[in-house]
Coordinates of C-alpha atoms in Angstrom, one line a residue:
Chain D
X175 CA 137.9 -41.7 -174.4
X176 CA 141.5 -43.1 -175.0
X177 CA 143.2 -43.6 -171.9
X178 CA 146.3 -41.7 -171.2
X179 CA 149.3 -43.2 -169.8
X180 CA 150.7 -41.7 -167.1
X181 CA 153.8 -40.0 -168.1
X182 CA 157.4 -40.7 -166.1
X183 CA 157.5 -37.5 -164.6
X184 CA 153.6 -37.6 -163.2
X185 CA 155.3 -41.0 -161.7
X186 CA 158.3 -39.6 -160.4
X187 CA 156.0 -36.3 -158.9
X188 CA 153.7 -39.1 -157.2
X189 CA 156.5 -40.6 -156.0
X190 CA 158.1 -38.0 -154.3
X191 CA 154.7 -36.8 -152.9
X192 CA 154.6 -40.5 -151.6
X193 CA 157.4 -40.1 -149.8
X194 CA 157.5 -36.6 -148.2
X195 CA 154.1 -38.3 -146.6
X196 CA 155.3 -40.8 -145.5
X197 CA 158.0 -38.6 -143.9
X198 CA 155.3 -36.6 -142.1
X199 CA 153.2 -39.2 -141.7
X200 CA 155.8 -41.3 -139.2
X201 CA 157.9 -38.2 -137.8
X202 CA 153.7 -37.3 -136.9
X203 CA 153.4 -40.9 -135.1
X204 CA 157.0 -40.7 -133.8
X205 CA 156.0 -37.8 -131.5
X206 CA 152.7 -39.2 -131.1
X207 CA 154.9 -42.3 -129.7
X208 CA 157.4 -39.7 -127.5
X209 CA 154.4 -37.6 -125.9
X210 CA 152.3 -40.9 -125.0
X211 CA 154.6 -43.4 -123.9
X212 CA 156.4 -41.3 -121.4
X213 CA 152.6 -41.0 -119.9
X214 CA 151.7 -44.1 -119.8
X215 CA 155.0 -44.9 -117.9
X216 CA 154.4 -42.1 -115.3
X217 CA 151.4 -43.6 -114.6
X218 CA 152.8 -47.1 -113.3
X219 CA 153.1 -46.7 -110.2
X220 CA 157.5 -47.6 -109.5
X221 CA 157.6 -51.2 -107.7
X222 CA 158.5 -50.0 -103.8
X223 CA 160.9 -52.6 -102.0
X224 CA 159.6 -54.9 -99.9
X225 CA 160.5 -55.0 -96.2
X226 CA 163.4 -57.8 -95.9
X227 CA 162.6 -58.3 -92.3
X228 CA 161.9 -61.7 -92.1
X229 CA 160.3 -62.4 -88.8
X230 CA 158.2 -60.2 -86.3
X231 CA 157.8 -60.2 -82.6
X232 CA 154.6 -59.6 -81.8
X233 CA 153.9 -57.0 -79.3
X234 CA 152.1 -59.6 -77.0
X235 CA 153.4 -61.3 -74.2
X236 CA 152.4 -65.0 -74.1
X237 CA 150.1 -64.5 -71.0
X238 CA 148.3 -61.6 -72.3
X239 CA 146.6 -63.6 -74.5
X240 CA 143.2 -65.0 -73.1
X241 CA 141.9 -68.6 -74.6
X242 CA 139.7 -68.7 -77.8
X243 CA 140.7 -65.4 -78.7
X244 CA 142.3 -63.7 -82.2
X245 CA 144.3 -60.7 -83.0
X246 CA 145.3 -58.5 -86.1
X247 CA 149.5 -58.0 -85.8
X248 CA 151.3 -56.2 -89.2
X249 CA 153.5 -58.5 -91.3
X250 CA 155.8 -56.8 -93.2
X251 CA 153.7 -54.5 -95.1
X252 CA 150.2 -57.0 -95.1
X253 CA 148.2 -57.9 -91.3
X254 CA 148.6 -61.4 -90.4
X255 CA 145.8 -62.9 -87.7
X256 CA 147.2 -64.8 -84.3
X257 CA 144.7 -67.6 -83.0
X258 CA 145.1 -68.7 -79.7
X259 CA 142.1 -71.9 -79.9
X260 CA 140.2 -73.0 -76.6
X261 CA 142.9 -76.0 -76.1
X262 CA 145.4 -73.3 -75.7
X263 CA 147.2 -73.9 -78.6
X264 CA 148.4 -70.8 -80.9
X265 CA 148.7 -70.5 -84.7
X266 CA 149.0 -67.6 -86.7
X267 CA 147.6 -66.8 -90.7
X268 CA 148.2 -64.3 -92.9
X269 CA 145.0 -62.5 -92.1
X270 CA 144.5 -61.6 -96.0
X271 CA 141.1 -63.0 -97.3
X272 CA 141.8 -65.4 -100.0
X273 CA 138.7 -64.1 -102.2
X274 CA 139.3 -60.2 -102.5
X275 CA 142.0 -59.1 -99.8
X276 CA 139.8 -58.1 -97.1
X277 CA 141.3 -58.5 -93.2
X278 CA 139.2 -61.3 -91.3
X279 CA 139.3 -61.7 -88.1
X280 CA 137.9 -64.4 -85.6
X281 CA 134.9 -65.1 -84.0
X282 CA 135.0 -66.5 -80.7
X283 CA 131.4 -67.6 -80.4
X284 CA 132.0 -69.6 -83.4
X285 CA 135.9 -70.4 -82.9
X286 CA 136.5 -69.6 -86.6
X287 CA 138.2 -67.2 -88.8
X288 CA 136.1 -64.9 -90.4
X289 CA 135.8 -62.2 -93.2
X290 CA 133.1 -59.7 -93.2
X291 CA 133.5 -58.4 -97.0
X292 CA 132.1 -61.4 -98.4
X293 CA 131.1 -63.6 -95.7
X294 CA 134.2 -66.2 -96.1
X295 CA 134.9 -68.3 -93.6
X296 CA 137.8 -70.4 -92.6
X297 CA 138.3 -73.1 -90.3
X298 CA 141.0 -72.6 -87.8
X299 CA 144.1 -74.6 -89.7
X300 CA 143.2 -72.2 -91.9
X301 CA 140.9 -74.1 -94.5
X302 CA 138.2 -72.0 -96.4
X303 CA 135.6 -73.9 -95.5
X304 CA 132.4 -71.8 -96.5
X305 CA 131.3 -68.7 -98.5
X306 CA 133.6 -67.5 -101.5
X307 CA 137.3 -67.6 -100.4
X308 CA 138.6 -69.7 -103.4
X309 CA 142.2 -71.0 -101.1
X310 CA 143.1 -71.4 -97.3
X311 CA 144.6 -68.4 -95.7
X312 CA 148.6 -68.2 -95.9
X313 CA 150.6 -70.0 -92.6
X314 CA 152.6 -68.4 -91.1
X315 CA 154.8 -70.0 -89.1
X316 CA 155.1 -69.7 -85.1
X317 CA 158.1 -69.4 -82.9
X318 CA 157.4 -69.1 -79.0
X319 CA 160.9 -68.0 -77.0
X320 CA 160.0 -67.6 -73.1
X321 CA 157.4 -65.0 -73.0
X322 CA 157.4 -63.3 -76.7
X323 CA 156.2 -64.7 -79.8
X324 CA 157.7 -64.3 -82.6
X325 CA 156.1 -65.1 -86.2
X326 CA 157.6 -66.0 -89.8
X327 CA 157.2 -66.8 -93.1
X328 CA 155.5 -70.4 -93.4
Chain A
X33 CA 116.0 -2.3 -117.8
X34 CA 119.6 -3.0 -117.3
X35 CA 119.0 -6.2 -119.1
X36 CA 117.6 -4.6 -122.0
X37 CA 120.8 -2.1 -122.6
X38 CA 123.5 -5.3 -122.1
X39 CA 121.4 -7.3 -124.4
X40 CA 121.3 -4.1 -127.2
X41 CA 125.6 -3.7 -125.7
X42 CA 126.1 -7.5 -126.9
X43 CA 124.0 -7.4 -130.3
X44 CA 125.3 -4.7 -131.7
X45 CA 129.2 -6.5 -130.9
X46 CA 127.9 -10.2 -131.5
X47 CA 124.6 -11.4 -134.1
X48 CA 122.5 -13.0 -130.9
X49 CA 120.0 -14.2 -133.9
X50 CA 121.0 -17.7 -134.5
X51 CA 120.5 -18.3 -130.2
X52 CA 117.3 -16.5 -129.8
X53 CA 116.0 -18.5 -133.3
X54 CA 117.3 -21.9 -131.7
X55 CA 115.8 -20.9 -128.4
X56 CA 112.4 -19.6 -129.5
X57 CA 111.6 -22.5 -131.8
X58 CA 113.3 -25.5 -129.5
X59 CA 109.9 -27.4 -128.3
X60 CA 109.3 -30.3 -126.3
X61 CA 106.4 -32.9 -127.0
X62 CA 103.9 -33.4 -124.5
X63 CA 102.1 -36.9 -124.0
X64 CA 102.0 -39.3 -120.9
X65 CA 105.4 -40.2 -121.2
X66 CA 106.6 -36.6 -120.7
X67 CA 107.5 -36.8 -117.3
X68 CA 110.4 -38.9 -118.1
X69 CA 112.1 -35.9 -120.1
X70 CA 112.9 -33.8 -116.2
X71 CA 115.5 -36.5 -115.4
X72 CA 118.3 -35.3 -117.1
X73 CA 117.8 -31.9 -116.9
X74 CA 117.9 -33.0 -113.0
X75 CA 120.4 -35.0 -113.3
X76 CA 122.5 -32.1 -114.5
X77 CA 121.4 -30.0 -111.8
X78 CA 122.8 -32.3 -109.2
X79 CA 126.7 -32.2 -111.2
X80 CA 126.6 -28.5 -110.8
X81 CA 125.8 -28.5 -107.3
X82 CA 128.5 -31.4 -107.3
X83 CA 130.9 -29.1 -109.5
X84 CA 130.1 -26.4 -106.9
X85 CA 130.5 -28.3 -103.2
X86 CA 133.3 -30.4 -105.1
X87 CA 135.5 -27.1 -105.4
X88 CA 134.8 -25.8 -101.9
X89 CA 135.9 -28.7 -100.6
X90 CA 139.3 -29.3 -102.0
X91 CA 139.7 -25.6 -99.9
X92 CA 140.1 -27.6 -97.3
X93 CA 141.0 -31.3 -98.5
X94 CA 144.3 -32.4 -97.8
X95 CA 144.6 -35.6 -100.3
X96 CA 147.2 -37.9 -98.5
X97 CA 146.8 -41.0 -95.6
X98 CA 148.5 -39.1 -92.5
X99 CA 145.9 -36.2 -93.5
X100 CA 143.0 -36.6 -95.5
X101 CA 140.7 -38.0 -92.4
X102 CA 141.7 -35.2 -89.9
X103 CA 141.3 -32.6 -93.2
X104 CA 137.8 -34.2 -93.5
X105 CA 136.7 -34.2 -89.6
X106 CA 138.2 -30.1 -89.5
X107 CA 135.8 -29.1 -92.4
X108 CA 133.1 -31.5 -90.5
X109 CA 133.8 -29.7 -86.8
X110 CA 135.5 -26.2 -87.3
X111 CA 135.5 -25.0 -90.6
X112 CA 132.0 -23.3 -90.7
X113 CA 129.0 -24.9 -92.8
X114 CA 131.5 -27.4 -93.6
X115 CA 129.2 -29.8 -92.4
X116 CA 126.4 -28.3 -94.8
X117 CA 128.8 -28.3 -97.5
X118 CA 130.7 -31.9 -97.3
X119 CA 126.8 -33.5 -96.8
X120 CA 125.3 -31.7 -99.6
X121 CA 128.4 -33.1 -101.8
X122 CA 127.9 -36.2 -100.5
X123 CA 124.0 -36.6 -100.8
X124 CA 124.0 -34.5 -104.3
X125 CA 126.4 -37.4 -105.1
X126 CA 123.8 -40.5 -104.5
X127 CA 121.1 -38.2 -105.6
X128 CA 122.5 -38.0 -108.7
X129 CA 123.3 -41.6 -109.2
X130 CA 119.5 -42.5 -108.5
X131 CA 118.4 -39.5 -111.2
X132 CA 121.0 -40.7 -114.0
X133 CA 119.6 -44.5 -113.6
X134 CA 116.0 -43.2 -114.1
X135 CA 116.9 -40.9 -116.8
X136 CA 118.6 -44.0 -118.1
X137 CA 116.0 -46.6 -117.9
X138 CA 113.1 -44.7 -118.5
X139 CA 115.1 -43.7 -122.2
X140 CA 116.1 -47.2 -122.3
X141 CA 112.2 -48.6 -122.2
X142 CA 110.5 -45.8 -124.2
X143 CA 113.5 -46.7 -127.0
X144 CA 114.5 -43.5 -127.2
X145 CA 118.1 -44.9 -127.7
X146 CA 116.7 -46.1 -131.3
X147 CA 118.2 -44.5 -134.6
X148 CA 118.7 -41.9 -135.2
X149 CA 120.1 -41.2 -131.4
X150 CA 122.5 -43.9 -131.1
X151 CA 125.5 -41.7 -130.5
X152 CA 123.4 -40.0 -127.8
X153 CA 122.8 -43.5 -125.8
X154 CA 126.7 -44.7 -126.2
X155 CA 127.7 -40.7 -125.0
X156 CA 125.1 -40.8 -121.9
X157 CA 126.2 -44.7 -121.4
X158 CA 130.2 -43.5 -120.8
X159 CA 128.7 -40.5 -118.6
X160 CA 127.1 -43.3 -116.7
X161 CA 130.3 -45.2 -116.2
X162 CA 132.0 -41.7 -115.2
X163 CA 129.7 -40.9 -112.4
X164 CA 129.8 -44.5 -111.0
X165 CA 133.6 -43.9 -111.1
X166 CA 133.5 -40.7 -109.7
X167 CA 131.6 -42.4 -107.0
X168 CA 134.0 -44.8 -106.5
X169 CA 136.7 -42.3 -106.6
X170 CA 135.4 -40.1 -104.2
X171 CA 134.1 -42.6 -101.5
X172 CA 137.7 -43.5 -100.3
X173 CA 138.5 -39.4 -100.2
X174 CA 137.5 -39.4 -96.3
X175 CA 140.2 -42.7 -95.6
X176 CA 137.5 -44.2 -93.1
X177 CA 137.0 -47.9 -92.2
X178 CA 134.2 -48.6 -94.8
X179 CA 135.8 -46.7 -97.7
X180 CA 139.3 -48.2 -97.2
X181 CA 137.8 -51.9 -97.6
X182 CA 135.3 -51.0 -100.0
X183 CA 138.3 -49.2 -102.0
X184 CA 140.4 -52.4 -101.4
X185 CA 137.9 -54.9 -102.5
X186 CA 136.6 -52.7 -105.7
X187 CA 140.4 -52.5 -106.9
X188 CA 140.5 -56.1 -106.4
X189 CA 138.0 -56.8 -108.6
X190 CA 139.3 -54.8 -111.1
X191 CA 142.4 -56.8 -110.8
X192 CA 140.5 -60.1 -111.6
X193 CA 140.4 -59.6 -115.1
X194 CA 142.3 -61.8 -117.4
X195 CA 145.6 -60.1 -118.5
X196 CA 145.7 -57.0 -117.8
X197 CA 144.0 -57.4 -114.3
X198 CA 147.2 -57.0 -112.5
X199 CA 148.5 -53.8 -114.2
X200 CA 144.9 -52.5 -114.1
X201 CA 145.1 -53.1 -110.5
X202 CA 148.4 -51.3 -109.6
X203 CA 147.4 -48.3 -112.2
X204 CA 144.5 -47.7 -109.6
X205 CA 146.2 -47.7 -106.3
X206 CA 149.1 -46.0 -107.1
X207 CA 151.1 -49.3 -105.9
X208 CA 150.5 -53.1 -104.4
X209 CA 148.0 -51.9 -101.6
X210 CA 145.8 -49.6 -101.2
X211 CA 147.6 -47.2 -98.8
X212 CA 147.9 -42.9 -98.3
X213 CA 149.3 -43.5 -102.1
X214 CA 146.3 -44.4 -103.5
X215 CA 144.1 -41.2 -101.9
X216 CA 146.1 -39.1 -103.5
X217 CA 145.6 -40.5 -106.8
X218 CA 142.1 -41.1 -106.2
X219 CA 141.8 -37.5 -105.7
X220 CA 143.9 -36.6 -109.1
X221 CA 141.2 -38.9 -110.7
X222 CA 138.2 -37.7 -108.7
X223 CA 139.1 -33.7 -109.3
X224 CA 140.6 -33.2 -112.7
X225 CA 141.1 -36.6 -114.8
X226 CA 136.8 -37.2 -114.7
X227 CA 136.0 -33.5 -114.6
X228 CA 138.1 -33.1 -118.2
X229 CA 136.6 -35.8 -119.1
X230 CA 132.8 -35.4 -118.0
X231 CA 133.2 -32.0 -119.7
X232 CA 134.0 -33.2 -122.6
X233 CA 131.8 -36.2 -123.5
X234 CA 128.9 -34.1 -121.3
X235 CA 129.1 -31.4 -124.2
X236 CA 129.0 -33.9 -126.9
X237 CA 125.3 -36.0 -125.4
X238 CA 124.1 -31.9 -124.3
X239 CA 124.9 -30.9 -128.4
X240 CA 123.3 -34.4 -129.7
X241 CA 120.1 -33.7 -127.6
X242 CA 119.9 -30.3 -128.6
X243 CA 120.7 -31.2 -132.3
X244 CA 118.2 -34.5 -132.8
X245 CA 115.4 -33.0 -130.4
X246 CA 113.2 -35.4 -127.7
X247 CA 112.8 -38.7 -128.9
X248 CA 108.9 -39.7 -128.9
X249 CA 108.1 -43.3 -128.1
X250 CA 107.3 -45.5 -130.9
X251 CA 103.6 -46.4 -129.2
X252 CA 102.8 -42.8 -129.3
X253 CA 104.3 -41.7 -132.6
X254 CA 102.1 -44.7 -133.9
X255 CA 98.9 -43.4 -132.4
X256 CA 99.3 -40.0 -133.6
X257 CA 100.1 -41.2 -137.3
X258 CA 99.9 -38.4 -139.6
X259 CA 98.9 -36.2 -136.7
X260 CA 100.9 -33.5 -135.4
X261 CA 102.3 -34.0 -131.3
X262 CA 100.8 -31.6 -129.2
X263 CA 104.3 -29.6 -127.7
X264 CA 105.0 -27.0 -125.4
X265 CA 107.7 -24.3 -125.8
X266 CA 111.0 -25.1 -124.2
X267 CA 111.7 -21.4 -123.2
X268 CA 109.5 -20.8 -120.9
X269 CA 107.1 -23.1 -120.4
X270 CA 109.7 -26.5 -119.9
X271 CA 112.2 -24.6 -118.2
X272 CA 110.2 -23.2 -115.7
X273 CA 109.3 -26.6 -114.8
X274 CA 112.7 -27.9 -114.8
X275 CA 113.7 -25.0 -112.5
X276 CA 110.7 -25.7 -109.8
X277 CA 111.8 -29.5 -109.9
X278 CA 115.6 -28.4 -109.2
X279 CA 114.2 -25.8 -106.6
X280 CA 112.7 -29.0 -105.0
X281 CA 115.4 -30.8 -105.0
X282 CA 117.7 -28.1 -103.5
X283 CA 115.1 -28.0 -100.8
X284 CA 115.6 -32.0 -100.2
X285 CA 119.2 -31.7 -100.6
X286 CA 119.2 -28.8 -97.6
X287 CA 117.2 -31.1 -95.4
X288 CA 119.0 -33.8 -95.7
X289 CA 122.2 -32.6 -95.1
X290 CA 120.8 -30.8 -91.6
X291 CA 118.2 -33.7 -90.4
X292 CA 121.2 -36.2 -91.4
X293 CA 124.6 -34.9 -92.5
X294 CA 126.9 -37.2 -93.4
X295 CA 129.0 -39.4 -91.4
X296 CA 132.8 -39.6 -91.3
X297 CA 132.8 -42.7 -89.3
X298 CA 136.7 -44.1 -87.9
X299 CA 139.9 -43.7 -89.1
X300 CA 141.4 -46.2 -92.2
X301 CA 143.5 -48.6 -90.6
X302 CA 145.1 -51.2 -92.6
X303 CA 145.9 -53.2 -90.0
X304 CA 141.9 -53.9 -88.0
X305 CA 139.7 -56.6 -90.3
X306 CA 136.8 -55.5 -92.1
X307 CA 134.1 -54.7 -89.5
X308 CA 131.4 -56.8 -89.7
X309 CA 127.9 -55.2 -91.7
X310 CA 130.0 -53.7 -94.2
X311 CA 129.1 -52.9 -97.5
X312 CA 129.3 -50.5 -100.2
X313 CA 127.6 -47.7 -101.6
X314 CA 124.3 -48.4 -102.0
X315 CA 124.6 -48.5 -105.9
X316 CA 127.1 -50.7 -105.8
X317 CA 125.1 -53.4 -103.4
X318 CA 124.1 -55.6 -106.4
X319 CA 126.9 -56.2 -108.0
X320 CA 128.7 -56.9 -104.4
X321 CA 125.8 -59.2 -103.1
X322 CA 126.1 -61.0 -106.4
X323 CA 129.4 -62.0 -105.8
X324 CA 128.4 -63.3 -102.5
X325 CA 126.3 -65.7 -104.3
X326 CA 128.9 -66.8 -106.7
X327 CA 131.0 -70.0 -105.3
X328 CA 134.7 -70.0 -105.3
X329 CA 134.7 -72.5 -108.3
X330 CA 132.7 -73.2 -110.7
X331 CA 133.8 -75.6 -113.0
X332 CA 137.8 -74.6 -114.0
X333 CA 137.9 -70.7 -113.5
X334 CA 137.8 -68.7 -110.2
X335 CA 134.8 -67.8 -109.6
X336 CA 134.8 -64.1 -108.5
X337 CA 136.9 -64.0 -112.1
X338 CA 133.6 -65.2 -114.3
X339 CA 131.5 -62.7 -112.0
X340 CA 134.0 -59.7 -113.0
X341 CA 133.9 -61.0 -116.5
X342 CA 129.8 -61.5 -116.2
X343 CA 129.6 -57.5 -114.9
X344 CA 131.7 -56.9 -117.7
X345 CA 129.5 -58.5 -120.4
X346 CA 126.5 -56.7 -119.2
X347 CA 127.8 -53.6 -119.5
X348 CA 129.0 -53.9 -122.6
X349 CA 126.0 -55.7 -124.0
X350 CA 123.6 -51.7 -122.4
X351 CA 126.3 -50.3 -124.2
X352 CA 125.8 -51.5 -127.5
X353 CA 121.4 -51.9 -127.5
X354 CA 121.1 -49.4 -129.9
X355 CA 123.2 -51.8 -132.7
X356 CA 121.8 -54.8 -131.0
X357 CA 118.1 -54.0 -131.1
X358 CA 117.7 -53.8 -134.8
X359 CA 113.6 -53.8 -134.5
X360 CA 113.4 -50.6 -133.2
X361 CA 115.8 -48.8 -135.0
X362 CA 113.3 -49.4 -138.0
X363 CA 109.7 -47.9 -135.6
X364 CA 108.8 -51.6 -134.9
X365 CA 107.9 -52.9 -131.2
X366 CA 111.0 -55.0 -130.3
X367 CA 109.2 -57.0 -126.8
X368 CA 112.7 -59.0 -126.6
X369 CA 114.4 -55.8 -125.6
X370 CA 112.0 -54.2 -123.8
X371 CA 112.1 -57.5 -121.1
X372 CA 115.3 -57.8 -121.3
X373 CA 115.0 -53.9 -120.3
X374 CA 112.8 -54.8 -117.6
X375 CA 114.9 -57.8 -116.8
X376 CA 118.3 -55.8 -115.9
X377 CA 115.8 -53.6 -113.3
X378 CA 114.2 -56.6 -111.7
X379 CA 117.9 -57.8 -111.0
X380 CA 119.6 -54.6 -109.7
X381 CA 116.5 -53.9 -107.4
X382 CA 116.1 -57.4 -106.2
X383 CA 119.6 -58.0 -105.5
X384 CA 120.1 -54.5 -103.7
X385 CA 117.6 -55.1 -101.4
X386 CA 118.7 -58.4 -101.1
X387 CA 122.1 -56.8 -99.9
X388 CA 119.8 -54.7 -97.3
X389 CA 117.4 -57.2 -96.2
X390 CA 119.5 -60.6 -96.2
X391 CA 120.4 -61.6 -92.3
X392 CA 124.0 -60.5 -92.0
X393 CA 126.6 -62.6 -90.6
X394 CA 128.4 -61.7 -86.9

């Protein structure tokens, strides 16, 4: 069978057909585009400020707190972990475990800093020292004015 | 007699024929291997009775930090059979999880996932991820000790993944900690978003099975070459079966919930540590004693980050057996599969009791 050419007009009727699909085609995918993204944006949760405060005093007095002893206080929005050691001497961490966010806390028969989620354990500058905590725990830093004690970022 | 006259009432408005043909001549084959087909049947029964307990208990639910505990201790003390109704939920719930991985195993070693029933393994595979999520979900719902730091460390490893990790992480609880925020979209997630979606994909595996029949291991179809499988109708003989084993289980499910309802434990409170002992749900265990095991480093990346990624793998890798086991999709043995079958079992069981039995730390 001869072929046939394809006449102008058939050309310019494709064409045209082309083009009103197109048309559909992306006005289809623009609304696609203005239904979905306004979704997926409702979805992510808005970033909330962070508290500016940029130290805390603890709601300890000095004496209250016994030798070889730890406790959980709040940090701005996160708990942070005071350690008073058996020489007396006091240091405070972010209490945030280092491997998946869990709180620690600390052992006193062991005199180290402890997470339960994981069994992670720090030494008491801090160090990770066994388990898997991939980092030391954050320092914070220490500030001891007559009987209160007050605690900011290291 | 009643029964009669509404069936005449509804054929003579709808043609019942095409149900009552698909129902009279839907059979199921019967050989030593039978057993296995009452798991999902059961494991359906348990998502209605979760369906059913899940709705009477958003009566009562309040989904936010300051309330959801106190919302869940009132329907535990005052609201009456609360306590029936919140422990049947919540042991239907681990029920269910046991019944889905024995409906999914036992298809998994009798092949059943082999061609032509691909579609019906990948369908059941992403209901299998649904329920574990809907596990997830719904275990932070009271806002106790356990399921705060359970909730905290799960959307932490979530956030370990390369890229989109972080995003993933925020997406999930509603913000940069898991706080009253995240409940409430926990409970969006855990009462409509897996419902819809459960309902849907549900459907699709319930029409595939219906559509393709039981699968009949390869070992038996073999042995009966050229021989017809002995079967037995579905309607009544199977079903009545199936509705003694659910009437079993409804029985169990009763005394469980009275000889041991479940406990609501103390308040969430972000700022105690993790008590010590803890752990989460029990299907969970493996994956969480697993990453016990794995150090902090090994070689260059993080490594909780190659354990997430490991997880990821596997999952993916049960996802995608019916492509990868090309033996079986053409009636042959495939003994590679089949251990690597058995493999994946010997793992979650050995590292979930592991989770139970290893000393734990104080």
């Amino acid at each position: 069978m001869p072929e046939q050419q394809p006449e102008p007009q058939d050309e310019q009727v494709d064409h045209g057909r082309r083009t009103v699909n197109w048309l559909l085609g992306s006005s289809l995918g623009i609304l696609f585009v203005s239904i979905v993204y306004p979704i997926l944006k409702y979805l992510v949760p808005p970033k909330l400020a962070e508290p500016t405060t940029f130290s805390v005093t603890l709601p300890w007095k000095l004496a209250e707190l016994k030798a070889n002893s730890g406790r959980i206080f709040r940090f701005r929005s996160l708990p942070g972990i005071l350690v008073k050691t058996s020489a007396g001497e006091l240091r405070a961490f972010s209490a945030v475990c280092t491997h998946l966010q869990c709180t620690v806390q600390y052992r006193e028969e062991r005199q180290d800093i402890w997470c339960a989620c994981h069994n992670g354990v720090y030494d008491l500058n801090g160090k990770n020292i066994s388990g898997p905590p991939p980092r030391p725990l954050e320092p914070l830093k220490l500030n001891v004015r007559g009987d209160q004690i007050i605690v900011m970022k290291g | 007699m009643t029964g009669v006259r509404i069936t005449a009432w509804l054929e003579e408005r709808i043609d019942l024929w095409p149900l009552r043909h698909f129902i009279g001549k839907k059979v199921i084959p019967v050989h030593r291997h039978t057993v296995w087909y009452y798991f999902g049947g059961m494991t359906l029964f348990l998502f209605a009775i979760q369906v059913a307990t899940g709705i009477l208990l958003t009566l009562y639910y309040r989904p936010s930090g300051e309330e959801a505990y106190e919302s869940v201790q009132f329907i535990m003390t005052d609201v009456q059979f609360g306590w029936l109704v919140r422990s049947i939920h919540s042991w239907s719930a681990n029920l269910m999880v046991l019944m889905l991985m024995i409906h999914m195993f036992s298809v998994y070693l009798t092949q059943a996932y082999r061609k032509p029933r691909e579609l019906t393994w990948v369908t059941g595979m992403l209901l299998f991820g649904i329920v574990l999520f809907f596990g997830f979900s719904g275990y932070l719902l009271p806002w106790n000790v356990l399921s705060y730091f359970a909730t905290k460390v799960g959307t932490e490893i979530a956030g370990q993944f390369p890229l989109v990790g972080h995003t993933l992480m925020r997406l999930l609880r509603g913000g940069d900690e898991v706080t009253g925020a995240t409940v409430s979209r926990f409970y969006g997630i855990h009462i409509a978003i897996l419902p819809a979606l459960m309902t849907a994909i549900l459907t699709l595996h319930l029409f595939l099975v219906q559509k393709q029949g039981m699968s009949v291991p390869p070992a038996i179809e073999q042995a009966h070459r050229g021989q017809p499988l002995k079967t037995m109708p579905f309607f009544p003989n199977f079903l009545l079966r199936d509705l003694f084993g659910w009437f079993v289980t409804l029985g169990l499910l009763a005394a469980l919930a009275a000889l041991s309802p479940w406990e609501l434990g103390q308040k969430a409170d972000p700022f105690a540590p993790a008590p010590a002992g803890i752990r989460p749900e029990w299907y969970f265990v493996f994956m969480f004693q697993s990453l016990k095991y794995i150090p902090a480093k090994i070689g260059p990346f993080e490594g909780e980050v190659l354990g997430v990624l490991g997880f990821s793998l596997g999952g993916l890798l049960l996802l995608l057996i019916p492509f990868l086991d090309k033996k079986s999709a053409v009636g042959e043995p495939s003994p590679l599969f089949r251990s690597i079958g058995i493999g994946i079992i010997a793992y979650i069981v050995i590292f979930t009791l592991l989770g139970y039995l290893a000393p734990s730390v104080k």
